[in-house]
C-alpha positions as a LaTeX table, in Angstrom:
\begin{tabular}{lrrr}
\hline
Residue & $x$ (\AA) & $y$ (\AA) & $z$ (\AA) \\
\hline
Val1 & $-0.32$ & 0.27 & $-0.18$ \\
Leu2 & 2.52 & 2.78 & 1.03 \\
Pro3 & 6.41 & 2.51 & $-0.68$ \\
Asn4 & 9.24 & 1.22 & 1.41 \\
Arg5 & 11.21 & 4.25 & 0.52 \\
Val6 & 11.36 & 7.96 & 0.06 \\
Ala7 & 14.73 & 8.42 & $-1.13$ \\
Thr8 & 13.78 & 10.92 & $-4.41$ \\
Glu9 & 11.37 & 13.13 & $-5.20$ \\
Gln10 & 9.80 & 11.21 & $-7.31$ \\
Gln11 & 9.18 & 8.54 & $-4.49$ \\
Ser12 & 7.77 & 11.69 & $-2.39$ \\
Val13 & 4.98 & 12.57 & $-4.78$ \\
Ala14 & 4.07 & 8.45 & $-5.33$ \\
Leu15 & 3.95 & 8.64 & $-1.57$ \\
Val16 & 1.59 & 11.99 & $-0.83$ \\
Lys17 & $-0.50$ & 10.67 & $-3.92$ \\
Arg18 & $-0.93$ & 7.37 & $-2.20$ \\
Leu19 & $-1.94$ & 8.89 & 0.84 \\
Leu20 & $-4.61$ & 11.15 & $-0.63$ \\
Ala21 & $-6.29$ & 8.49 & $-2.29$ \\
Ile22 & $-6.35$ & 6.27 & 0.53 \\
Ser23 & $-7.61$ & 9.36 & 2.94 \\
Val24 & $-10.80$ & 10.31 & 0.28 \\
Ser25 & $-11.42$ & 6.51 & 0.29 \\
Cys26 & $-11.52$ & 6.25 & 3.57 \\
Ile27 & $-13.59$ & 9.09 & 4.22 \\
Thr28 & $-16.21$ & 8.04 & 1.23 \\
Tyr29 & $-16.28$ & 4.50 & 2.39 \\
Met30 & $-16.76$ & 4.89 & 6.51 \\
Arg31 & $-19.20$ & 7.89 & 5.50 \\
Gly32 & $-21.27$ & 4.96 & 3.52 \\
Leu33 & $-21.40$ & 7.61 & 0.28 \\
Phe34 & $-21.29$ & 4.75 & $-1.88$ \\
Pro35 & $-21.66$ & 0.93 & $-2.05$ \\
Glu36 & $-19.11$ & $-1.80$ & $-1.85$ \\
Ser37 & $-18.58$ & $-2.08$ & $-5.31$ \\
Ser38 & $-16.76$ & 0.90 & $-5.68$ \\
Tyr39 & $-13.71$ & 0.01 & $-3.15$ \\
Gly40 & $-10.88$ & $-2.31$ & $-3.52$ \\
Thr41 & $-9.49$ & $-4.11$ & $-0.68$ \\
Arg42 & $-5.86$ & $-3.47$ & 0.56 \\
Tyr43 & $-4.42$ & $-4.61$ & 4.08 \\
Leu44 & $-1.82$ & $-2.09$ & 6.02 \\
Asp45 & $-0.44$ & $-4.21$ & 8.79 \\
Asp46 & $-3.62$ & $-5.36$ & 10.41 \\
Leu47 & $-5.88$ & $-2.41$ & 9.00 \\
Cys48 & $-7.98$ & $-3.42$ & 6.23 \\
Leu49 & $-8.28$ & $-0.41$ & 3.79 \\
Lys50 & $-10.95$ & 0.29 & 1.74 \\
Ile51 & $-9.77$ & 1.93 & $-1.75$ \\
Leu52 & $-12.09$ & 3.57 & $-4.46$ \\
Arg53 & $-11.85$ & 2.48 & $-7.79$ \\
Glu54 & $-12.86$ & 2.93 & $-10.99$ \\
Asp55 & $-16.89$ & 1.35 & $-10.81$ \\
Lys56 & $-18.43$ & 2.02 & $-13.99$ \\
Ser57 & $-21.95$ & 0.79 & $-11.81$ \\
Cys58 & $-21.87$ & 3.68 & $-9.64$ \\
Leu59 & $-21.45$ & 7.38 & $-11.38$ \\
Gly60 & $-20.81$ & 9.32 & $-8.22$ \\
Ser61 & $-17.39$ & 7.22 & $-7.16$ \\
Leu62 & $-16.30$ & 7.20 & $-10.62$ \\
Gln63 & $-16.69$ & 10.94 & $-10.86$ \\
Ile64 & $-14.57$ & 11.41 & $-7.34$ \\
Val65 & $-11.71$ & 9.13 & $-8.68$ \\
Lys66 & $-11.41$ & 11.51 & $-11.92$ \\
Trp67 & $-11.88$ & 14.39 & $-9.47$ \\
Ile68 & $-8.23$ & 12.96 & $-7.13$ \\
Gln69 & $-7.01$ & 12.17 & $-10.61$ \\
Gly70 & $-7.29$ & 15.78 & $-11.59$ \\
Cys71 & $-5.46$ & 16.22 & $-8.09$ \\
Phe72 & $-2.48$ & 14.29 & $-8.80$ \\
Asp73 & $-1.65$ & 16.27 & $-11.65$ \\
Ala74 & $-1.90$ & 19.69 & $-9.68$ \\
Leu75 & 0.45 & 17.79 & $-7.30$ \\
Glu76 & 3.01 & 16.49 & $-9.29$ \\
Arg77 & 3.12 & 20.39 & $-10.63$ \\
Gln78 & 3.52 & 21.53 & $-7.35$ \\
Tyr79 & 0.58 & 23.89 & $-8.04$ \\
Val80 & $-1.73$ & 22.76 & $-5.41$ \\
Ser81 & $-1.76$ & 23.90 & $-1.81$ \\
Phe82 & $-4.83$ & 23.06 & $-0.19$ \\
Phe83 & $-7.23$ & 20.52 & $-1.51$ \\
Ser84 & $-10.77$ & 20.25 & 0.27 \\
His85 & $-13.35$ & 18.14 & 0.77 \\
Phe86 & $-16.89$ & 19.21 & 1.63 \\
Leu87 & $-20.03$ & 17.34 & 2.51 \\
Met88 & $-23.12$ & 19.65 & 2.46 \\
Gly89 & $-26.42$ & 19.59 & 3.75 \\
Phe90 & $-28.65$ & 22.59 & 2.85 \\
Pro91 & $-27.50$ & 25.04 & 3.24 \\
Thr92 & $-24.83$ & 24.50 & 5.68 \\
Val93 & $-21.48$ & 22.59 & 5.63 \\
Thr94 & $-21.76$ & 19.10 & 7.48 \\
Glu95 & $-18.49$ & 17.79 & 7.28 \\
Leu96 & $-15.09$ & 19.69 & 6.03 \\
Tyr97 & $-11.91$ & 17.67 & 5.12 \\
Gln98 & $-8.64$ & 19.86 & 4.29 \\
Phe99 & $-5.26$ & 18.77 & 3.18 \\
Lys100 & $-2.41$ & 21.26 & 2.82 \\
Phe101 & 0.55 & 20.54 & 0.68 \\
Lys102 & 3.90 & 22.19 & 0.80 \\
Tyr103 & 6.90 & 21.59 & $-1.41$ \\
Lys104 & 10.49 & 21.63 & $-0.32$ \\
Lys105 & 13.19 & 22.37 & $-2.73$ \\
Glu106 & 16.27 & 20.76 & $-0.85$ \\
Val107 & 19.79 & 21.74 & $-2.08$ \\
Pro108 & 22.40 & 18.58 & $-2.40$ \\
Gln109 & 25.24 & 18.19 & $-0.33$ \\
Met110 & 28.62 & 16.10 & $-0.84$ \\
Asp111 & 29.11 & 13.38 & 1.69 \\
Ile112 & 32.94 & 13.65 & 1.92 \\
Ile113 & 33.13 & 10.44 & 3.81 \\
Ser114 & 31.11 & 8.06 & 1.43 \\
Asn115 & 31.60 & 11.04 & $-1.50$ \\
Gln116 & 27.63 & 10.40 & $-2.41$ \\
Val117 & 25.58 & 13.47 & $-2.90$ \\
Thr118 & 22.46 & 13.82 & $-0.76$ \\
Phe119 & 20.09 & 15.56 & 0.38 \\
Gly120 & 20.60 & 17.66 & 3.93 \\
Lys121 & 16.46 & 17.18 & 5.10 \\
Glu122 & 16.07 & 13.66 & 3.82 \\
Met123 & 14.08 & 11.95 & 6.08 \\
Cys124 & 14.20 & 8.65 & 7.28 \\
Ser125 & 11.78 & 6.36 & 5.47 \\
Lys126 & 11.03 & 4.03 & 8.13 \\
Asp127 & 9.89 & 7.63 & 10.02 \\
Val128 & 7.96 & 8.43 & 7.42 \\
Lys129 & 6.32 & 5.48 & 6.64 \\
Glu130 & 5.57 & 5.25 & 10.57 \\
Ala131 & 3.64 & 8.60 & 9.99 \\
Ser132 & 1.52 & 7.64 & 7.46 \\
Arg133 & 0.01 & 4.56 & 9.15 \\
Leu134 & $-0.29$ & 7.13 & 12.34 \\
Leu135 & $-2.02$ & 9.43 & 10.12 \\
Ile136 & $-4.39$ & 6.69 & 8.52 \\
Arg137 & $-5.09$ & 4.79 & 11.64 \\
Lys138 & $-5.77$ & 8.24 & 13.27 \\
Leu139 & $-8.46$ & 9.23 & 10.15 \\
Tyr140 & $-10.44$ & 5.65 & 10.48 \\
Leu141 & $-10.73$ & 6.61 & 14.40 \\
Leu142 & $-12.17$ & 9.88 & 13.74 \\
Met143 & $-14.47$ & 8.45 & 10.94 \\
Gln144 & $-15.80$ & 5.70 & 13.83 \\
Asn145 & $-16.78$ & 8.18 & 16.10 \\
Leu146 & $-18.76$ & 10.85 & 13.85 \\
Gly147 & $-22.38$ & 10.67 & 13.67 \\
Pro148 & $-24.47$ & 9.54 & 10.61 \\
Leu149 & $-25.18$ & 11.78 & 7.72 \\
Pro150 & $-28.18$ & 13.64 & 6.54 \\
Asn151 & $-29.90$ & 11.35 & 3.76 \\
Asp152 & $-29.42$ & 13.57 & 1.09 \\
Ile153 & $-25.90$ & 15.87 & 1.35 \\
Thr154 & $-23.82$ & 17.24 & $-1.72$ \\
Leu155 & $-20.42$ & 16.54 & $-1.70$ \\
Ser156 & $-17.95$ & 18.84 & $-3.46$ \\
Met157 & $-13.93$ & 19.88 & $-3.96$ \\
Lys158 & $-11.99$ & 22.66 & $-4.19$ \\
Leu159 & $-8.63$ & 23.22 & $-5.03$ \\
Leu160 & $-6.57$ & 26.66 & $-3.61$ \\
Tyr161 & $-3.19$ & 27.26 & $-5.27$ \\
Tyr162 & 0.02 & 28.73 & $-4.98$ \\
Asn163 & $-0.54$ & 31.87 & $-7.37$ \\
Asp164 & 3.17 & 33.02 & $-7.50$ \\
Val165 & 4.04 & 29.84 & $-9.94$ \\
Thr166 & 0.32 & 28.36 & $-11.32$ \\
Pro167 & $-0.34$ & 30.03 & $-14.60$ \\
Glu168 & $-3.69$ & 32.32 & $-14.76$ \\
Asp169 & $-5.35$ & 29.29 & $-17.41$ \\
Tyr170 & $-4.47$ & 26.15 & $-15.87$ \\
Gln171 & $-6.99$ & 23.57 & $-14.82$ \\
Pro172 & $-6.47$ & 20.32 & $-14.21$ \\
Pro173 & $-8.62$ & 17.42 & $-15.65$ \\
Gly174 & $-12.60$ & 17.55 & $-14.46$ \\
Phe175 & $-12.02$ & 20.84 & $-13.03$ \\
Lys176 & $-13.50$ & 24.76 & $-14.01$ \\
Glu177 & $-12.35$ & 28.05 & $-12.69$ \\
Gly178 & $-13.77$ & 28.27 & $-9.17$ \\
Asp179 & $-16.01$ & 30.83 & $-7.28$ \\
Asn180 & $-14.12$ & 32.98 & $-4.52$ \\
Leu181 & $-14.21$ & 31.30 & $-1.59$ \\
Gly182 & $-16.48$ & 32.91 & 1.06 \\
Asp183 & $-17.35$ & 31.62 & 4.82 \\
Leu184 & $-18.45$ & 28.11 & 5.20 \\
Leu185 & $-21.77$ & 28.25 & 7.93 \\
Phe186 & $-22.23$ & 24.86 & 10.06 \\
Asp187 & $-25.42$ & 24.67 & 11.69 \\
Gly188 & $-23.88$ & 24.23 & 15.17 \\
Asp189 & $-20.79$ & 25.32 & 16.86 \\
Pro190 & $-17.49$ & 23.58 & 14.74 \\
Val191 & $-14.98$ & 21.85 & 16.06 \\
Asn192 & $-11.32$ & 21.57 & 14.41 \\
Leu193 & $-9.57$ & 18.17 & 14.30 \\
Arg194 & $-5.56$ & 17.91 & 13.72 \\
Val195 & $-5.93$ & 14.42 & 12.18 \\
Gly196 & $-1.66$ & 14.59 & 11.29 \\
Ser197 & 0.91 & 15.43 & 8.85 \\
Val198 & 4.01 & 13.35 & 7.39 \\
Ser199 & 6.76 & 14.84 & 6.17 \\
Thr200 & 9.10 & 13.54 & 3.55 \\
Gly201 & 11.81 & 15.96 & 3.20 \\
Phe202 & 10.41 & 17.27 & $-0.44$ \\
His203 & 6.93 & 17.19 & 0.45 \\
Ile204 & 4.98 & 18.20 & 3.64 \\
Met205 & 1.00 & 17.12 & 3.65 \\
Lys206 & $-1.06$ & 17.95 & 6.80 \\
Val207 & $-4.83$ & 16.68 & 7.36 \\
Arg208 & $-7.50$ & 18.69 & 9.30 \\
Val209 & $-11.36$ & 17.98 & 9.63 \\
Thr210 & $-14.00$ & 20.35 & 10.89 \\
Thr211 & $-17.10$ & 19.09 & 11.83 \\
Glu212 & $-20.11$ & 20.01 & 14.38 \\
Lys213 & $-19.66$ & 19.63 & 17.90 \\
Lys214 & $-22.72$ & 17.91 & 18.32 \\
Arg215 & $-22.30$ & 15.02 & 15.39 \\
Met216 & $-19.19$ & 13.89 & 17.59 \\
Thr217 & $-19.10$ & 11.20 & 20.19 \\
Thr218 & $-15.66$ & 10.09 & 21.75 \\
Val219 & $-12.65$ & 11.77 & 19.82 \\
Glu220 & $-8.72$ & 11.79 & 21.36 \\
Ser221 & $-8.46$ & 15.34 & 23.17 \\
Thr222 & $-4.99$ & 15.29 & 21.07 \\
Leu223 & $-7.14$ & 15.76 & 18.08 \\
Ile224 & $-9.38$ & 19.06 & 19.38 \\
Gln225 & $-8.22$ & 22.33 & 18.54 \\
Lys226 & $-9.74$ & 25.09 & 20.09 \\
Lys227 & $-13.65$ & 25.82 & 19.15 \\
Gly228 & $-14.81$ & 28.46 & 17.14 \\
Pro229 & $-17.47$ & 30.58 & 16.44 \\
Met230 & $-20.23$ & 29.26 & 13.66 \\
Glu231 & $-18.37$ & 30.94 & 10.92 \\
Ile232 & $-15.02$ & 28.98 & 8.89 \\
Ser233 & $-13.74$ & 31.34 & 6.97 \\
His234 & $-11.35$ & 29.66 & 4.12 \\
Gln235 & $-9.45$ & 33.27 & 4.58 \\
Gly236 & $-7.87$ & 31.14 & 7.16 \\
Leu237 & $-5.95$ & 28.88 & 4.54 \\
Asp238 & $-3.61$ & 31.33 & 3.56 \\
Cys239 & $-2.34$ & 31.46 & 6.79 \\
Asp240 & 0.58 & 29.20 & 7.77 \\
Glu241 & 1.15 & 26.65 & 10.43 \\
Glu242 & 5.12 & 27.53 & 11.23 \\
Glu243 & 7.08 & 25.12 & 13.52 \\
Glu244 & 10.52 & 26.38 & 13.83 \\
Glu245 & 13.59 & 23.75 & 14.45 \\
Gly246 & 14.14 & 21.43 & 17.72 \\
Asn247 & 9.90 & 22.73 & 17.80 \\
Thr248 & 10.87 & 25.56 & 20.33 \\
Lys249 & 7.88 & 27.65 & 18.82 \\
Arg250 & 4.61 & 26.47 & 16.84 \\
Ser251 & 1.91 & 29.06 & 15.78 \\
Cys252 & $-0.82$ & 27.03 & 15.31 \\
Leu253 & $-3.90$ & 28.31 & 12.60 \\
Asn254 & $-7.24$ & 28.17 & 13.87 \\
Leu255 & $-9.33$ & 27.92 & 11.00 \\
Ala256 & $-12.31$ & 28.86 & 13.13 \\
Phe257 & $-13.26$ & 32.36 & 12.90 \\
Ser258 & $-15.64$ & 34.94 & 11.21 \\
Gln259 & $-14.74$ & 37.19 & 8.27 \\
Glu260 & $-15.00$ & 40.40 & 10.70 \\
Glu261 & $-11.62$ & 38.98 & 12.52 \\
Val262 & $-9.91$ & 39.27 & 9.41 \\
Ile263 & $-7.68$ & 42.61 & 9.55 \\
Gly264 & $-7.59$ & 44.03 & 5.59 \\
Pro265 & $-8.65$ & 42.45 & 2.45 \\
Lys266 & $-9.39$ & 39.33 & 1.59 \\
Lys267 & $-6.24$ & 38.15 & $-0.47$ \\
Lys268 & $-7.50$ & 36.10 & $-3.77$ \\
Arg269 & $-6.70$ & 32.97 & $-4.40$ \\
Lys270 & $-6.89$ & 30.87 & $-7.45$ \\
Val271 & $-9.53$ & 28.38 & $-7.32$ \\
Ser272 & $-10.59$ & 25.11 & $-9.27$ \\
Glu273 & $-14.28$ & 23.16 & $-8.92$ \\
Pro274 & $-15.76$ & 20.60 & $-10.14$ \\
Glu275 & $-19.46$ & 19.81 & $-10.79$ \\
Lys276 & $-21.12$ & 18.86 & $-7.50$ \\
Leu277 & $-22.11$ & 15.35 & $-6.93$ \\
Leu278 & $-25.59$ & 15.15 & $-5.37$ \\
Leu279 & $-25.95$ & 11.99 & $-3.51$ \\
Glu280 & $-29.52$ & 11.28 & $-2.78$ \\
Gly281 & $-31.18$ & 8.43 & $-0.69$ \\
Arg282 & $-28.35$ & 6.88 & 0.24 \\
Lys283 & $-29.08$ & 3.88 & 2.90 \\
\hline
\end{tabular}
């Protein structure tokens, strides 16, 4: 399921793509969005993973696979900064899944003893794989502790980009130019959950989930961030969570704040989105 070695940029992007596919598959499977026939079975140690596949009998899951493939294109080009996955009732958001990507340009260094060129921040493959396992397990745990979804929901995704490197006319396959992001409204008090992060030395991927507090049962307290007001503003996605060497300083991003708390004009980000997918009468 996960590559055994992550020593090059190509291996790193392959891992990040695999993690994204596993995560979205986990969300859609555990939330009961598509039938069993839309998933294949793989194993990660003792954990049984259900992975989305191209199921022609289910147009919804087929569409999600195409959306993920479109995100892969933006990842390979190092354009995408955020991948947001929405489950919406009407007119409010029920659950919000956010994947943040960073790309690290490493400077080659010469190891005089071994006479080999290496990358100064190359991560141990064992540590990367362990962090990946932990992220997936936490996501599965979280999915098991969320309340049931409404019968009729709309599923959508949005991609946000690094404007300084992304061509203005770029759109991944299956996506179109999206609307400027505004505030996302929840029916009750939203809670931000930090699922985890994986750093390979070439890429960083962080996963967060936002949902209404009343829809959670029991979740590890370490996942829960400070509760915010009813509006979740995407302006927060432009803020970075900074971690200095040695974890001596950490400035955590709190995504839950109202637009009135943002000082100055909104920074306009390039946005892509596919057509929304309506899932009616799920069993």
